[in-house]
Short mmCIF file of C-alpha atoms and ligand atoms in Angstrom, two decimals:
data_model
loop_
_atom_site.label_atom_id
_atom_site.label_comp_id
_atom_site.label_asym_id
_atom_site.label_seq_id
_atom_site.Cartn_x
_atom_site.Cartn_y
_atom_site.Cartn_z
CA MET A 1 -12.03 16.01 8.08
CA ARG A 2 -13.96 12.86 8.00
CA ILE A 3 -13.02 10.02 5.50
CA ILE A 4 -15.17 7.10 4.19
CA THR A 5 -13.95 4.22 2.07
CA PHE A 6 -15.64 0.91 1.00
CA GLY A 7 -14.27 -2.44 -0.05
CA THR A 8 -14.23 -6.17 0.44
CA PHE A 9 -10.59 -6.43 1.69
CA ASP A 10 -10.55 -10.27 1.26
CA MET A 11 -7.27 -12.05 1.97
CA PHE A 12 -6.08 -8.63 3.47
CA HIS A 13 -2.87 -7.51 1.68
CA VAL A 14 -0.51 -4.53 1.72
CA GLY A 15 -2.49 -3.04 -1.17
CA HIS A 16 -5.39 -2.56 1.32
CA LEU A 17 -3.19 -1.19 3.90
CA ASN A 18 -1.67 1.36 1.80
CA ILE A 19 -5.03 2.79 0.51
CA LEU A 20 -6.58 2.59 4.04
CA GLU A 21 -3.26 4.51 5.51
CA ARG A 22 -3.53 7.07 2.78
CA ALA A 23 -7.07 7.71 3.07
CA ARG A 24 -6.79 8.11 6.77
CA LYS A 25 -3.95 10.74 6.32
CA LEU A 26 -6.34 13.03 4.19
CA GLY A 27 -8.53 13.75 7.35
CA SER A 28 -8.84 12.99 11.18
CA HIS A 29 -11.25 10.01 10.93
CA LEU A 30 -11.57 7.00 8.84
CA THR A 31 -14.77 4.97 8.36
CA VAL A 32 -14.55 1.90 6.35
CA GLY A 33 -17.65 -0.03 4.89
CA VAL A 34 -16.70 -3.43 4.37
CA SER A 35 -18.86 -5.31 1.55
CA ALA A 36 -21.40 -7.93 3.08
CA ASP A 37 -20.77 -11.50 1.97
CA ALA A 38 -23.91 -11.34 -0.21
CA LEU A 39 -22.94 -8.11 -1.72
CA ASN A 40 -19.42 -9.67 -2.90
CA PHE A 41 -21.65 -12.50 -4.26
CA SER A 42 -23.85 -10.44 -6.26
CA LYS A 43 -20.74 -8.34 -7.67
CA LYS A 44 -18.11 -11.09 -8.13
CA GLN A 45 -20.35 -14.23 -8.66
CA ARG A 46 -18.51 -15.98 -5.58
CA TYR A 47 -18.32 -15.51 -1.79
CA PRO A 48 -15.07 -13.93 -0.31
CA ILE A 49 -12.52 -16.55 1.04
CA CYS A 50 -12.61 -14.65 4.34
CA ASP A 51 -16.27 -14.36 5.77
CA GLN A 52 -17.67 -10.67 6.57
CA ASP A 53 -17.23 -11.15 10.31
CA GLU A 54 -13.33 -12.05 9.79
CA ARG A 55 -12.93 -9.09 7.54
CA MET A 56 -14.44 -6.84 9.81
CA ARG A 57 -12.36 -7.83 12.54
CA ILE A 58 -9.25 -7.42 10.72
CA ILE A 59 -10.10 -3.92 9.33
CA SER A 60 -11.31 -2.75 12.81
CA ALA A 61 -7.95 -3.74 14.47
CA LEU A 62 -5.96 -1.31 11.92
CA LYS A 63 -4.46 1.76 13.74
CA CYS A 64 -5.43 3.90 10.67
CA VAL A 65 -9.30 2.80 10.93
CA ASP A 66 -11.62 4.62 13.35
CA ASP A 67 -15.24 3.21 12.61
CA VAL A 68 -16.31 -0.12 10.63
CA PHE A 69 -19.27 -1.01 9.30
CA VAL A 70 -20.95 -3.74 6.85
CA GLU A 71 -21.89 -2.32 3.43
CA GLU A 72 -24.99 -4.19 2.54
CA SER A 73 -25.51 -2.61 -0.84
CA LEU A 74 -23.76 -0.52 -3.49
CA GLU A 75 -27.06 1.61 -4.07
CA LEU A 76 -26.79 2.69 -0.21
CA LYS A 77 -23.56 4.75 -0.80
CA GLY A 78 -25.25 8.17 -0.38
CA GLU A 79 -27.03 7.16 2.80
CA TYR A 80 -23.73 5.81 4.34
CA ILE A 81 -22.17 9.13 3.44
CA ARG A 82 -24.70 11.14 5.06
CA ARG A 83 -25.05 8.67 8.02
CA PHE A 84 -21.46 8.77 8.71
CA ASN A 85 -20.94 12.61 8.20
CA ALA A 86 -18.22 11.97 5.77
CA ASP A 87 -16.60 14.98 4.07
CA CYS A 88 -14.78 12.69 1.49
CA LEU A 89 -15.23 9.54 -0.21
CA VAL A 90 -11.91 7.78 -1.24
CA MET A 91 -11.43 4.88 -3.58
CA GLY A 92 -8.77 3.10 -5.63
CA ASP A 93 -8.48 4.26 -8.94
CA ASP A 94 -10.01 1.03 -10.12
CA TRP A 95 -13.05 2.91 -9.48
CA ALA A 96 -12.06 6.05 -11.12
CA GLY A 97 -14.99 8.29 -12.16
CA LYS A 98 -17.74 5.49 -10.91
CA PHE A 99 -18.82 7.47 -7.84
CA ASP A 100 -18.75 11.05 -9.28
CA GLU A 101 -22.36 11.35 -8.62
CA PHE A 102 -21.60 11.81 -4.91
CA LYS A 103 -19.60 15.11 -5.44
CA SER A 104 -22.79 16.81 -4.41
CA LEU A 105 -22.66 15.14 -0.95
CA CYS A 106 -19.04 15.11 -0.31
CA GLU A 107 -15.38 15.29 -1.77
CA VAL A 108 -14.59 12.40 -4.00
CA VAL A 109 -10.70 11.33 -4.35
CA TYR A 110 -9.60 8.14 -6.40
CA LEU A 111 -6.14 7.20 -4.98
CA PRO A 112 -3.84 5.08 -7.33
CA ARG A 113 -4.05 1.32 -6.54
CA THR A 114 -0.90 -0.48 -5.51
CA PRO A 115 0.60 -2.32 -8.64
CA SER A 116 1.13 -6.00 -9.00
CA ILE A 117 -1.02 -7.22 -6.06
CA SER A 118 -4.62 -8.17 -5.76
CA THR A 119 -6.93 -10.73 -3.99
CA THR A 120 -7.39 -12.32 -7.46
CA GLU A 121 -3.47 -12.83 -7.95
CA LEU A 122 -3.11 -14.23 -4.63
CA ILE A 123 -5.83 -16.88 -5.17
CA GLU A 124 -4.13 -17.89 -8.47
CA ILE A 125 -0.77 -17.97 -7.13
CA VAL A 126 -1.79 -20.20 -4.12
CA ARG A 127 -3.93 -22.23 -6.83
CA ALA A 128 -0.85 -22.88 -9.01
CA ALA A 129 1.36 -23.73 -6.11
N1 C2G B 1 -6.81 -1.56 -3.71
C1 C2G B 1 -5.50 -0.89 -3.86
N2 C2G B 1 -4.37 -1.59 -4.49
C2 C2G B 1 -4.65 -2.89 -4.75
C3 C2G B 1 -5.82 -3.39 -4.27
C4 C2G B 1 -6.88 -2.90 -4.03
O1 C2G B 1 -5.60 0.40 -3.76
N3 C2G B 1 -3.48 -3.59 -5.33
C5 C2G B 1 -7.84 -0.75 -3.45
C6 C2G B 1 -9.20 -0.78 -3.99
O2 C2G B 1 -8.73 0.26 -5.16
C7 C2G B 1 -10.17 -0.45 -3.14
C8 C2G B 1 -9.61 -1.04 -1.88
O3 C2G B 1 -8.22 -1.62 -1.98
O4 C2G B 1 -10.36 1.09 -2.91
C9 C2G B 1 -10.61 -2.45 -1.51
O5 C2G B 1 -10.16 -3.23 -2.94
P1 C2G B 1 -11.26 -4.45 -2.89
O6 C2G B 1 -11.36 -5.23 -1.64
O7 C2G B 1 -10.85 -5.24 -3.99
O8 C2G B 1 -12.68 -3.75 -2.95
P2 C2G B 1 -13.99 -4.07 -4.01
O9 C2G B 1 -14.34 -5.27 -4.19
O10 C2G B 1 -13.53 -3.15 -5.18
O11 C2G B 1 -15.03 -3.34 -3.31
O12 C2G B 1 -18.72 -0.12 -2.96
C10 C2G B 1 -17.48 -0.39 -3.34
C11 C2G B 1 -16.95 -1.79 -3.35
O13 C2G B 1 -17.18 -2.37 -1.83
C12 C2G B 1 -15.48 -1.83 -3.44
#
């Protein structure tokens, strides 16, 4: 089974690793769409700390990841699912229900997030130090 997932993966942390490893275990091939810097700006009104080339390099280097591409737009999810022949879309449960429209194209699974860690919290901790 071919799995696809999406994310920014800024300031890569163990929550990111957990979801990618768990996603990969659901199948035999994992494709990851890494949000473009411009997409991130439009979602969060700020650019990521690590630019998209750095984030792509980190994700590409992981053992559990088979394929990486830049996610240019949230609207293209259906096209990406088809392009990469994904049988299953995996996202963290902060997105629960948000991608149910793709159930006509593939299975959609929301995995529980790793508690107590996020890029936003890391930025706050570093800022306060
Ligand atoms: N995640 C997690 N546990 C955390 C933090 C993040 O499981 N403690 C998961 C998120 O649920 C998501 C993935 O890690 O599935 C990537 O998280 P982000 O980098 O925050 O991605 P986001 O900006 O939500 O981008 O098209 C969808 C977007 O590109 C998702």
